[in-house]
Amino acid sequence: MMTSTHQEIFHNLNCCDTYYIVVGIAYLARSSRMGKVKDRRRSSSSGSLKSDKMYTCVHCGHLSPHIYKTYSLSSENLMKLLECRKCGKLVDKYIEYDVIIVAVNLLLLHQPAYRHVLLNDPFSSFWKLGIIFPFCEAYCHWCFQKGMETSPNRVDFYELENDFYRVLLRTAIGAAVFHGFILITAFIRSRLFRNMVRQNFSYMSVLKGTCMCGFYSIFELVSLVWSFKRMDSQYVFIYGIQWFTNVQSYIATTTATSPTSYFIVGIAIGLKLISLQLFDEHVPVLDFLNLLNKEKGLLNRNGSRRYARVAASNRVDNWKMDGTGKYPTIKDFRYNETVEFRRCGMQPLVAYSGSSSHFEKGNPMHLESGFLRSRGSGQVSFMVAHNFGLSSLEEGEIQGKEIKLKSQSIGRMTGAKDPSVTEIERVFTLTDENTLVQKLSMKTSTTTVMTEHLVATYTRE
């Protein structure tokens, strides 16, 4: 666990990052709004809005050639909003609203606000939002994954920053799947239901809507100020916002019905989540479990950084074997054993557990569990506890495809049987993609020479 000082520093740094990101996004939105107003004023100098573009009534969706007219009185220009010929309401009242008011209406899922932004607003740099919001989403996911509560120390935390690029790629793939499905369905609707598509329909307005509706990531960004733990309620809230806002956007740009829009956007979000899940499963981070293959080897001298880049999911690798045991004070024996390696969140370690049984009878014999941890620069530590009252702390280094460990301290439970173990040496060797060999030697209170005790050859399940 991180110390309280490290937690405070980490939290303050991320609060500052969150603050500057939010302020930057607000400044971008404000700047674009001011530029939009200036463009309108320049275009209205003739007294009316002269353009080949057809505008959309934000209330009924009817097309209109003008939104407002201007009248010159002495040195001042007066602007009069025009009414829709179909519904009799103002074509677009939002052109006089401040960007904050428009944003609030978008958040409240007011359909007129979505028509204004997506169909009438001249803001053309929406692609910037399509970049900024995925960056925010990736940053939030990265923070939730590395988790302040699970990072063991500052050194490991900074090593974990390399994983941000993987998280960014993950987010980009999810966004591409989502945007792509929405655009494909819009294309299909425009071909199959031509009579139901508005005259000024464009795929850019659909893409503009999906980019704009990525603002749900801002809520995740703000939540980092309080906690780096993501709860189930946050998932429901965030994806709920994404669902409802994109539904309003889809209705505004394609004139689809509400049930159809809810269905299409729901499928798009589902495909996005599936793609993220597949990415996590098939594009793993280089760590201890995934380095147990012929391409990477067990671990190498640069394995400390790879250890630190641990994926968030608690993936498990299971190995089974038939082994032999011997020692001068006991009879030779055979046994079966199953071992498990499990990732521990974003910490640079794996949890280890093993259980052995009698080779013929199948009776339980020995249980052990512990943690194998990287200490940096190819150094590793292995802490394990045994059910017969022994605990050991073993340390060593990575040499090619081997991990060589030697006990640094031995703990013994009161009442444990003699002879007692005084020293342990252990070697893990990866011989091929699916074969792992463990050799264990030890000294006891009666056998003072390091003697081989167990040889186990594991096969990946």
GROMACS .gro file of C-alpha atoms in nm:
model
  461
    1MET     CA    1   0.000   0.000   0.000
    2MET     CA    2   0.114   0.357  -0.058
    3THR     CA    3   0.209   0.568   0.241
    4SER     CA    4  -0.018   0.854   0.341
    5THR     CA    5   0.239   1.103   0.206
    6HIS     CA    6   0.250   0.932  -0.133
    7GLN     CA    7  -0.129   0.914  -0.143
    8GLU     CA    8  -0.157   1.287  -0.073
    9ILE     CA    9   0.100   1.378  -0.339
   10PHE     CA   10  -0.060   1.145  -0.592
   11HIS     CA   11  -0.408   1.277  -0.519
   12ASN     CA   12  -0.301   1.643  -0.541
   13LEU     CA   13  -0.120   1.587  -0.871
   14ASN     CA   14  -0.424   1.420  -1.025
   15CYS     CA   15  -0.658   1.688  -0.888
   16CYS     CA   16  -0.440   1.948  -1.064
   17ASP     CA   17  -0.444   1.745  -1.386
   18THR     CA   18  -0.822   1.715  -1.368
   19TYR     CA   19  -0.863   2.089  -1.302
   20TYR     CA   20  -0.650   2.197  -1.597
   21ILE     CA   21  -0.815   1.951  -1.833
   22VAL     CA   22  -1.165   2.073  -1.741
   23VAL     CA   23  -1.060   2.439  -1.768
   24GLY     CA   24  -0.900   2.370  -2.106
   25ILE     CA   25  -1.216   2.211  -2.242
   26ALA     CA   26  -1.429   2.498  -2.113
   27TYR     CA   27  -1.193   2.749  -2.275
   28LEU     CA   28  -1.211   2.562  -2.606
   29ALA     CA   29  -1.590   2.564  -2.597
   30ARG     CA   30  -1.601   2.934  -2.508
   31SER     CA   31  -1.354   3.025  -2.783
   32SER     CA   32  -1.551   2.834  -3.043
   33ARG     CA   33  -1.870   3.007  -2.930
   34MET     CA   34  -1.714   3.353  -2.958
   35GLY     CA   35  -1.581   3.271  -3.304
   36LYS     CA   36  -1.925   3.152  -3.407
   37VAL     CA   37  -2.088   3.480  -3.294
   38LYS     CA   38  -1.830   3.686  -3.485
   39ASP     CA   39  -1.897   3.483  -3.799
   40ARG     CA   40  -2.269   3.547  -3.764
   41ARG     CA   41  -2.218   3.921  -3.724
   42ARG     CA   42  -2.000   3.937  -4.034
   43SER     CA   43  -2.250   3.733  -4.236
   44SER     CA   44  -2.548   3.947  -4.128
   45SER     CA   45  -2.410   4.283  -4.236
   46SER     CA   46  -2.650   4.294  -4.532
   47GLY     CA   47  -2.951   4.284  -4.304
   48SER     CA   48  -3.037   3.917  -4.333
   49LEU     CA   49  -2.865   3.584  -4.325
   50LYS     CA   50  -2.767   3.521  -4.687
   51SER     CA   51  -2.662   3.162  -4.747
   52ASP     CA   52  -2.748   2.861  -4.959
   53LYS     CA   53  -2.774   2.654  -4.643
   54MET     CA   54  -3.119   2.553  -4.521
   55TYR     CA   55  -3.172   2.576  -4.148
   56THR     CA   56  -3.388   2.352  -3.934
   57CYS     CA   57  -3.661   2.455  -3.694
   58VAL     CA   58  -3.549   2.327  -3.357
   59HIS     CA   59  -3.910   2.252  -3.258
   60CYS     CA   60  -4.065   2.070  -3.554
   61GLY     CA   61  -3.770   2.001  -3.783
   62HIS     CA   62  -3.914   2.199  -4.075
   63LEU     CA   63  -3.658   2.362  -4.306
   64SER     CA   64  -3.621   2.738  -4.319
   65PRO     CA   65  -3.391   2.956  -4.535
   66HIS     CA   66  -3.335   3.208  -4.255
   67ILE     CA   67  -3.308   3.212  -3.878
   68TYR     CA   68  -3.315   3.587  -3.821
   69LYS     CA   69  -3.303   3.924  -3.992
   70THR     CA   70  -3.114   4.235  -3.895
   71TYR     CA   71  -3.228   4.595  -3.925
   72SER     CA   72  -2.997   4.893  -3.919
   73LEU     CA   73  -3.100   5.180  -3.695
   74SER     CA   74  -2.846   5.462  -3.695
   75SER     CA   75  -2.521   5.309  -3.567
   76GLU     CA   76  -2.674   4.994  -3.419
   77ASN     CA   77  -2.802   4.673  -3.574
   78LEU     CA   78  -3.115   4.510  -3.438
   79MET     CA   79  -3.171   4.138  -3.484
   80LYS     CA   80  -3.516   3.981  -3.509
   81LEU     CA   81  -3.562   3.607  -3.480
   82LEU     CA   82  -3.789   3.456  -3.744
   83GLU     CA   83  -4.078   3.220  -3.687
   84CYS     CA   84  -4.120   2.880  -3.845
   85ARG     CA   85  -4.379   2.871  -4.121
   86LYS     CA   86  -4.502   2.530  -4.008
   87CYS     CA   87  -4.526   2.542  -3.626
   88GLY     CA   88  -4.525   2.918  -3.572
   89LYS     CA   89  -4.246   2.906  -3.313
   90LEU     CA   90  -3.905   3.067  -3.338
   91VAL     CA   91  -3.687   2.875  -3.582
   92ASP     CA   92  -3.386   2.872  -3.348
   93LYS     CA   93  -3.400   3.065  -3.023
   94TYR     CA   94  -3.068   2.918  -2.908
   95ILE     CA   95  -2.859   3.148  -3.127
   96GLU     CA   96  -2.906   3.414  -2.858
   97TYR     CA   97  -2.823   3.181  -2.569
   98ASP     CA   98  -2.489   3.157  -2.399
   99VAL     CA   99  -2.296   2.834  -2.447
  100ILE     CA  100  -2.353   2.739  -2.081
  101ILE     CA  101  -2.731   2.759  -2.122
  102VAL     CA  102  -2.711   2.548  -2.437
  103ALA     CA  103  -2.494   2.293  -2.255
  104VAL     CA  104  -2.746   2.269  -1.972
  105ASN     CA  105  -3.026   2.208  -2.222
  106LEU     CA  106  -2.818   1.937  -2.387
  107LEU     CA  107  -2.763   1.774  -2.051
  108LEU     CA  108  -3.137   1.791  -1.982
  109LEU     CA  109  -3.194   1.607  -2.314
  110HIS     CA  110  -3.394   1.887  -2.477
  111GLN     CA  111  -3.434   1.787  -2.842
  112PRO     CA  112  -3.442   2.152  -2.968
  113ALA     CA  113  -3.096   2.209  -2.821
  114TYR     CA  114  -2.961   1.907  -3.009
  115ARG     CA  115  -3.113   2.030  -3.337
  116HIS     CA  116  -2.956   2.370  -3.280
  117VAL     CA  117  -2.606   2.239  -3.214
  118LEU     CA  118  -2.603   1.963  -3.475
  119LEU     CA  119  -2.800   2.121  -3.761
  120ASN     CA  120  -2.781   2.501  -3.728
  121ASP     CA  121  -2.462   2.574  -3.539
  122PRO     CA  122  -2.172   2.666  -3.772
  123PHE     CA  123  -1.914   2.516  -3.535
  124SER     CA  124  -1.704   2.295  -3.764
  125SER     CA  125  -1.419   2.198  -3.531
  126PHE     CA  126  -1.618   1.921  -3.368
  127TRP     CA  127  -1.340   1.680  -3.461
  128LYS     CA  128  -1.140   1.838  -3.179
  129LEU     CA  129  -1.404   1.711  -2.937
  130GLY     CA  130  -1.370   1.370  -3.100
  131ILE     CA  131  -1.006   1.377  -2.990
  132ILE     CA  132  -1.034   1.549  -2.652
  133PHE     CA  133  -1.316   1.339  -2.510
  134PRO     CA  134  -1.153   0.999  -2.589
  135PHE     CA  135  -0.834   1.132  -2.431
  136CYS     CA  136  -1.032   1.218  -2.118
  137GLU     CA  137  -1.199   0.877  -2.120
  138ALA     CA  138  -0.863   0.703  -2.159
  139TYR     CA  139  -0.712   0.912  -1.880
  140CYS     CA  140  -1.000   0.828  -1.647
  141HIS     CA  141  -0.983   0.458  -1.729
  142TRP     CA  142  -0.607   0.464  -1.672
  143CYS     CA  143  -0.651   0.630  -1.333
  144PHE     CA  144  -0.920   0.382  -1.231
  145GLN     CA  145  -0.704   0.092  -1.347
  146LYS     CA  146  -0.380   0.187  -1.181
  147GLY     CA  147  -0.574   0.296  -0.874
  148MET     CA  148  -0.404   0.500  -0.607
  149GLU     CA  149  -0.502   0.237  -0.350
  150THR     CA  150  -0.327  -0.046  -0.537
  151SER     CA  151  -0.005   0.124  -0.645
  152PRO     CA  152   0.258   0.010  -0.394
  153ASN     CA  153   0.497   0.305  -0.418
  154ARG     CA  154   0.587   0.607  -0.627
  155VAL     CA  155   0.847   0.426  -0.835
  156ASP     CA  156   0.595   0.166  -0.947
  157PHE     CA  157   0.341   0.439  -1.014
  158TYR     CA  158   0.566   0.616  -1.262
  159GLU     CA  159   0.654   0.286  -1.426
  160LEU     CA  160   0.283   0.226  -1.476
  161GLU     CA  161   0.251   0.544  -1.685
  162ASN     CA  162   0.371   0.350  -1.989
  163ASP     CA  163   0.041   0.163  -1.982
  164PHE     CA  164  -0.144   0.486  -2.070
  165TYR     CA  165  -0.066   0.439  -2.440
  166ARG     CA  166  -0.222   0.095  -2.433
  167VAL     CA  167  -0.530   0.236  -2.259
  168LEU     CA  168  -0.547   0.514  -2.520
  169LEU     CA  169  -0.539   0.257  -2.801
  170ARG     CA  170  -0.810   0.060  -2.621
  171THR     CA  171  -1.031   0.369  -2.596
  172ALA     CA  172  -0.968   0.463  -2.961
  173ILE     CA  173  -1.079   0.118  -3.077
  174GLY     CA  174  -1.395   0.137  -2.867
  175ALA     CA  175  -1.474   0.484  -3.003
  176ALA     CA  176  -1.413   0.370  -3.361
  177VAL     CA  177  -1.651   0.077  -3.317
  178PHE     CA  178  -1.919   0.302  -3.168
  179HIS     CA  179  -1.889   0.580  -3.429
  180GLY     CA  180  -1.864   0.329  -3.711
  181PHE     CA  181  -2.182   0.144  -3.616
  182ILE     CA  182  -2.379   0.469  -3.580
  183LEU     CA  183  -2.261   0.590  -3.923
  184ILE     CA  184  -2.337   0.254  -4.085
  185THR     CA  185  -2.693   0.252  -3.952
  186ALA     CA  186  -2.738   0.613  -4.067
  187PHE     CA  187  -2.617   0.513  -4.414
  188ILE     CA  188  -2.857   0.218  -4.426
  189ARG     CA  189  -3.150   0.439  -4.319
  190SER     CA  190  -3.063   0.701  -4.580
  191ARG     CA  191  -3.076   0.433  -4.852
  192LEU     CA  192  -3.375   0.228  -4.740
  193PHE     CA  193  -3.598   0.509  -4.610
  194ARG     CA  194  -3.529   0.799  -4.846
  195ASN     CA  195  -3.872   0.949  -4.792
  196MET     CA  196  -3.812   0.964  -4.415
  197VAL     CA  197  -3.471   1.135  -4.434
  198ARG     CA  198  -3.459   1.513  -4.402
  199GLN     CA  199  -3.355   1.717  -4.703
  200ASN     CA  200  -3.041   1.857  -4.537
  201PHE     CA  201  -2.927   1.522  -4.396
  202SER     CA  202  -2.549   1.474  -4.381
  203TYR     CA  203  -2.320   1.212  -4.235
  204MET     CA  204  -2.103   1.487  -4.091
  205SER     CA  205  -2.389   1.597  -3.867
  206VAL     CA  206  -2.424   1.238  -3.742
  207LEU     CA  207  -2.051   1.220  -3.671
  208LYS     CA  208  -2.068   1.562  -3.510
  209GLY     CA  209  -2.337   1.432  -3.276
  210THR     CA  210  -2.142   1.123  -3.168
  211CYS     CA  211  -1.831   1.334  -3.107
  212MET     CA  212  -2.022   1.593  -2.906
  213CYS     CA  213  -2.199   1.333  -2.693
  214GLY     CA  214  -1.864   1.213  -2.565
  215PHE     CA  215  -1.888   1.482  -2.298
  216TYR     CA  216  -1.994   1.212  -2.050
  217SER     CA  217  -1.620   1.159  -1.994
  218ILE     CA  218  -1.611   1.498  -1.820
  219PHE     CA  219  -1.820   1.353  -1.537
  220GLU     CA  220  -1.567   1.072  -1.496
  221LEU     CA  221  -1.287   1.326  -1.499
  222VAL     CA  222  -1.445   1.533  -1.223
  223SER     CA  223  -1.509   1.221  -1.012
  224LEU     CA  224  -1.134   1.162  -0.993
  225VAL     CA  225  -1.112   1.452  -0.750
  226TRP     CA  226  -1.284   1.238  -0.488
  227SER     CA  227  -1.180   0.882  -0.559
  228PHE     CA  228  -0.982   0.659  -0.794
  229LYS     CA  229  -1.218   0.370  -0.738
  230ARG     CA  230  -1.489   0.313  -0.995
  231MET     CA  231  -1.814   0.177  -0.855
  232ASP     CA  232  -2.092  -0.005  -1.038
  233SER     CA  233  -2.317   0.297  -0.995
  234GLN     CA  234  -2.065   0.504  -1.191
  235TYR     CA  235  -2.082   0.259  -1.480
  236VAL     CA  236  -2.461   0.287  -1.485
  237PHE     CA  237  -2.451   0.666  -1.464
  238ILE     CA  238  -2.181   0.719  -1.729
  239TYR     CA  239  -2.317   0.474  -1.984
  240GLY     CA  240  -2.668   0.597  -1.913
  241ILE     CA  241  -2.563   0.950  -2.008
  242GLN     CA  242  -2.391   0.818  -2.319
  243TRP     CA  243  -2.700   0.624  -2.418
  244PHE     CA  244  -2.958   0.899  -2.365
  245THR     CA  245  -2.753   1.182  -2.519
  246ASN     CA  246  -2.665   0.979  -2.828
  247VAL     CA  247  -3.030   0.884  -2.870
  248GLN     CA  248  -3.126   1.253  -2.881
  249SER     CA  249  -2.842   1.318  -3.124
  250TYR     CA  250  -2.949   1.031  -3.350
  251ILE     CA  251  -3.311   1.148  -3.351
  252ALA     CA  252  -3.205   1.504  -3.438
  253THR     CA  253  -2.976   1.406  -3.726
  254THR     CA  254  -3.165   1.113  -3.882
  255THR     CA  255  -3.533   1.179  -3.785
  256ALA     CA  256  -3.550   0.821  -3.656
  257THR     CA  257  -3.818   0.734  -3.403
  258SER     CA  258  -3.732   0.710  -3.034
  259PRO     CA  259  -3.763   0.327  -3.009
  260THR     CA  260  -3.544   0.283  -3.316
  261SER     CA  261  -3.286   0.527  -3.183
  262TYR     CA  262  -3.275   0.365  -2.840
  263PHE     CA  263  -3.227   0.026  -3.004
  264ILE     CA  264  -2.951   0.137  -3.242
  265VAL     CA  265  -2.756   0.334  -2.982
  266GLY     CA  266  -2.794   0.050  -2.732
  267ILE     CA  267  -2.648  -0.195  -2.984
  268ALA     CA  268  -2.363   0.049  -3.056
  269ILE     CA  269  -2.275   0.076  -2.686
  270GLY     CA  270  -2.295  -0.301  -2.652
  271LEU     CA  271  -2.056  -0.350  -2.945
  272LYS     CA  272  -1.822  -0.095  -2.792
  273LEU     CA  273  -1.816  -0.281  -2.460
  274ILE     CA  274  -1.760  -0.612  -2.639
  275SER     CA  275  -1.468  -0.466  -2.836
  276LEU     CA  276  -1.313  -0.333  -2.514
  277GLN     CA  277  -1.352  -0.674  -2.351
  278LEU     CA  278  -1.194  -0.848  -2.651
  279PHE     CA  279  -0.909  -0.599  -2.644
  280ASP     CA  280  -0.842  -0.673  -2.277
  281GLU     CA  281  -0.845  -1.045  -2.344
  282HIS     CA  282  -0.647  -1.064  -2.667
  283VAL     CA  283  -0.412  -0.766  -2.641
  284PRO     CA  284  -0.263  -0.830  -2.298
  285VAL     CA  285  -0.002  -0.620  -2.123
  286LEU     CA  286   0.341  -0.777  -2.091
  287ASP     CA  287   0.354  -0.915  -1.741
  288PHE     CA  288   0.457  -1.233  -1.560
  289LEU     CA  289   0.161  -1.442  -1.673
  290ASN     CA  290   0.181  -1.335  -2.036
  291LEU     CA  291   0.557  -1.372  -2.049
  292LEU     CA  292   0.515  -1.745  -1.986
  293ASN     CA  293   0.540  -1.820  -2.356
  294LYS     CA  294   0.809  -1.902  -2.607
  295GLU     CA  295   0.823  -1.556  -2.763
  296LYS     CA  296   0.899  -1.356  -2.451
  297GLY     CA  297   1.053  -1.616  -2.221
  298LEU     CA  298   0.971  -1.642  -1.853
  299LEU     CA  299   1.114  -1.304  -1.762
  300ASN     CA  300   1.422  -1.111  -1.868
  301ARG     CA  301   1.650  -0.857  -1.706
  302ASN     CA  302   1.413  -0.582  -1.812
  303GLY     CA  303   1.123  -0.771  -1.662
  304SER     CA  304   1.077  -0.524  -1.378
  305ARG     CA  305   0.909  -0.272  -1.604
  306ARG     CA  306   0.704  -0.545  -1.765
  307TYR     CA  307   0.604  -0.666  -1.422
  308ALA     CA  308   0.479  -0.318  -1.341
  309ARG     CA  309   0.256  -0.305  -1.646
  310VAL     CA  310  -0.003  -0.540  -1.506
  311ALA     CA  311  -0.351  -0.553  -1.656
  312ALA     CA  312  -0.647  -0.468  -1.437
  313SER     CA  313  -0.838  -0.791  -1.484
  314ASN     CA  314  -0.757  -1.072  -1.242
  315ARG     CA  315  -0.661  -1.322  -1.509
  316VAL     CA  316  -0.556  -1.665  -1.382
  317ASP     CA  317  -0.305  -1.914  -1.520
  318ASN     CA  318  -0.331  -2.272  -1.392
  319TRP     CA  319  -0.060  -2.537  -1.413
  320LYS     CA  320  -0.070  -2.907  -1.323
  321MET     CA  321   0.205  -3.163  -1.276
  322ASP     CA  322   0.319  -3.502  -1.153
  323GLY     CA  323   0.629  -3.456  -0.939
  324THR     CA  324   0.876  -3.645  -0.727
  325GLY     CA  325   1.014  -3.570  -0.385
  326LYS     CA  326   1.308  -3.699  -0.186
  327TYR     CA  327   1.516  -3.612   0.117
  328PRO     CA  328   1.765  -3.799   0.335
  329THR     CA  329   1.525  -3.817   0.630
  330ILE     CA  330   1.215  -3.939   0.439
  331LYS     CA  331   1.121  -4.195   0.175
  332ASP     CA  332   1.105  -4.096  -0.190
  333PHE     CA  333   0.753  -4.014  -0.301
  334ARG     CA  334   0.543  -3.900  -0.596
  335TYR     CA  335   0.266  -3.645  -0.583
  336ASN     CA  336   0.027  -3.439  -0.794
  337GLU     CA  337   0.011  -3.062  -0.768
  338THR     CA  338  -0.185  -2.773  -0.912
  339VAL     CA  339  -0.051  -2.417  -0.897
  340GLU     CA  340  -0.223  -2.093  -0.983
  341PHE     CA  341  -0.081  -1.753  -1.082
  342ARG     CA  342  -0.325  -1.465  -1.053
  343ARG     CA  343  -0.272  -1.100  -1.139
  344CYS     CA  344  -0.333  -0.853  -0.856
  345GLY     CA  345  -0.485  -0.550  -1.023
  346MET     CA  346  -0.220  -0.301  -1.129
  347GLN     CA  347   0.039  -0.407  -0.873
  348PRO     CA  348   0.371  -0.541  -1.010
  349LEU     CA  349   0.318  -0.885  -0.866
  350VAL     CA  350   0.122  -1.206  -0.907
  351ALA     CA  351  -0.051  -1.408  -0.637
  352TYR     CA  352   0.066  -1.768  -0.616
  353SER     CA  353  -0.110  -2.068  -0.467
  354GLY     CA  354  -0.038  -2.440  -0.481
  355SER     CA  355  -0.207  -2.755  -0.357
  356SER     CA  356  -0.068  -3.108  -0.374
  357SER     CA  357  -0.231  -3.446  -0.333
  358HIS     CA  358  -0.124  -3.809  -0.299
  359PHE     CA  359  -0.024  -3.959  -0.635
  360GLU     CA  360  -0.238  -4.272  -0.592
  361LYS     CA  361  -0.499  -4.198  -0.326
  362GLY     CA  362  -0.563  -3.835  -0.416
  363ASN     CA  363  -0.564  -3.726  -0.050
  364PRO     CA  364  -0.472  -3.359   0.014
  365MET     CA  365  -0.112  -3.324   0.128
  366HIS     CA  366   0.035  -2.976   0.111
  367LEU     CA  367  -0.099  -2.623   0.069
  368GLU     CA  368   0.098  -2.305   0.009
  369SER     CA  369   0.023  -1.952  -0.104
  370GLY     CA  370   0.211  -1.628  -0.147
  371PHE     CA  371   0.318  -1.350  -0.380
  372LEU     CA  372   0.587  -1.317  -0.645
  373ARG     CA  373   0.685  -0.953  -0.684
  374SER     CA  374   0.923  -0.749  -0.900
  375ARG     CA  375   1.156  -0.509  -0.718
  376GLY     CA  376   1.300  -0.348  -1.030
  377SER     CA  377   1.619  -0.408  -1.233
  378GLY     CA  378   1.542  -0.777  -1.272
  379GLN     CA  379   1.520  -0.838  -0.897
  380VAL     CA  380   1.227  -1.038  -0.759
  381SER     CA  381   1.092  -1.144  -0.420
  382PHE     CA  382   0.881  -1.447  -0.337
  383MET     CA  383   0.690  -1.465  -0.010
  384VAL     CA  384   0.509  -1.792   0.062
  385ALA     CA  385   0.333  -1.954   0.358
  386HIS     CA  386   0.286  -2.331   0.407
  387ASN     CA  387   0.011  -2.517   0.589
  388PHE     CA  388   0.255  -2.708   0.811
  389GLY     CA  389   0.357  -2.391   0.994
  390LEU     CA  390   0.637  -2.247   0.779
  391SER     CA  391   0.672  -1.912   0.603
  392SER     CA  392   0.962  -1.796   0.391
  393LEU     CA  393   1.081  -1.480   0.219
  394GLU     CA  394   1.290  -1.562  -0.085
  395GLU     CA  395   1.469  -1.313  -0.308
  396GLY     CA  396   1.667  -1.345  -0.628
  397GLU     CA  397   1.695  -1.233  -0.987
  398ILE     CA  398   1.585  -1.314  -1.339
  399GLN     CA  399   1.843  -1.491  -1.555
  400GLY     CA  400   1.722  -1.556  -1.908
  401LYS     CA  401   1.424  -1.788  -1.873
  402GLU     CA  402   1.492  -1.863  -1.509
  403ILE     CA  403   1.400  -1.710  -1.177
  404LYS     CA  404   1.653  -1.806  -0.910
  405LEU     CA  405   1.548  -1.750  -0.549
  406LYS     CA  406   1.714  -1.796  -0.213
  407SER     CA  407   1.553  -1.761   0.129
  408GLN     CA  408   1.633  -1.448   0.327
  409SER     CA  409   1.425  -1.533   0.631
  410ILE     CA  410   1.231  -1.835   0.759
  411GLY     CA  411   0.934  -1.812   0.995
  412ARG     CA  412   0.813  -2.105   1.200
  413MET     CA  413   0.481  -2.145   1.377
  414THR     CA  414   0.482  -2.246   1.742
  415GLY     CA  415   0.420  -2.619   1.768
  416ALA     CA  416   0.554  -2.701   1.419
  417LYS     CA  417   0.716  -3.042   1.392
  418ASP     CA  418   1.089  -3.104   1.381
  419PRO     CA  419   1.318  -3.110   1.196
  420SER     CA  420   1.271  -2.744   1.105
  421VAL     CA  421   1.362  -2.592   0.768
  422THR     CA  422   1.646  -2.341   0.795
  423GLU     CA  423   1.716  -2.242   0.433
  424ILE     CA  424   1.547  -2.276   0.091
  425GLU     CA  425   1.666  -2.239  -0.267
  426ARG     CA  426   1.419  -2.244  -0.556
  427VAL     CA  427   1.450  -2.218  -0.935
  428PHE     CA  428   1.167  -2.162  -1.188
  429THR     CA  429   1.263  -2.252  -1.547
  430LEU     CA  430   1.048  -2.213  -1.857
  431THR     CA  431   1.147  -2.490  -2.099
  432ASP     CA  432   0.882  -2.421  -2.364
  433GLU     CA  433   0.553  -2.241  -2.410
  434ASN     CA  434   0.352  -2.477  -2.191
  435THR     CA  435   0.613  -2.631  -1.962
  436LEU     CA  436   0.745  -2.482  -1.639
  437VAL     CA  437   0.995  -2.664  -1.415
  438GLN     CA  438   1.044  -2.590  -1.046
  439LYS     CA  439   1.335  -2.729  -0.844
  440LEU     CA  440   1.345  -2.682  -0.468
  441SER     CA  441   1.637  -2.754  -0.237
  442MET     CA  442   1.657  -2.695   0.136
  443LYS     CA  443   1.849  -2.727   0.460
  444THR     CA  444   1.699  -2.844   0.788
  445SER     CA  445   1.807  -2.851   1.149
  446THR     CA  446   1.932  -3.207   1.096
  447THR     CA  447   2.055  -3.182   0.733
  448THR     CA  448   2.291  -2.886   0.715
  449VAL     CA  449   2.393  -2.936   0.351
  450MET     CA  450   2.172  -2.787   0.077
  451THR     CA  451   1.990  -3.092  -0.062
  452GLU     CA  452   1.742  -3.128  -0.347
  453HIS     CA  453   1.392  -3.195  -0.218
  454LEU     CA  454   1.140  -3.151  -0.501
  455VAL     CA  455   1.142  -3.154  -0.881
  456ALA     CA  456   0.814  -3.053  -1.045
  457THR     CA  457   0.735  -3.021  -1.415
  458TYR     CA  458   0.416  -2.820  -1.471
  459THR     CA  459   0.199  -2.819  -1.780
  460ARG     CA  460  -0.026  -2.525  -1.857
  461GLU     CA  461  -0.395  -2.610  -1.852
   0.00000   0.00000   0.00000
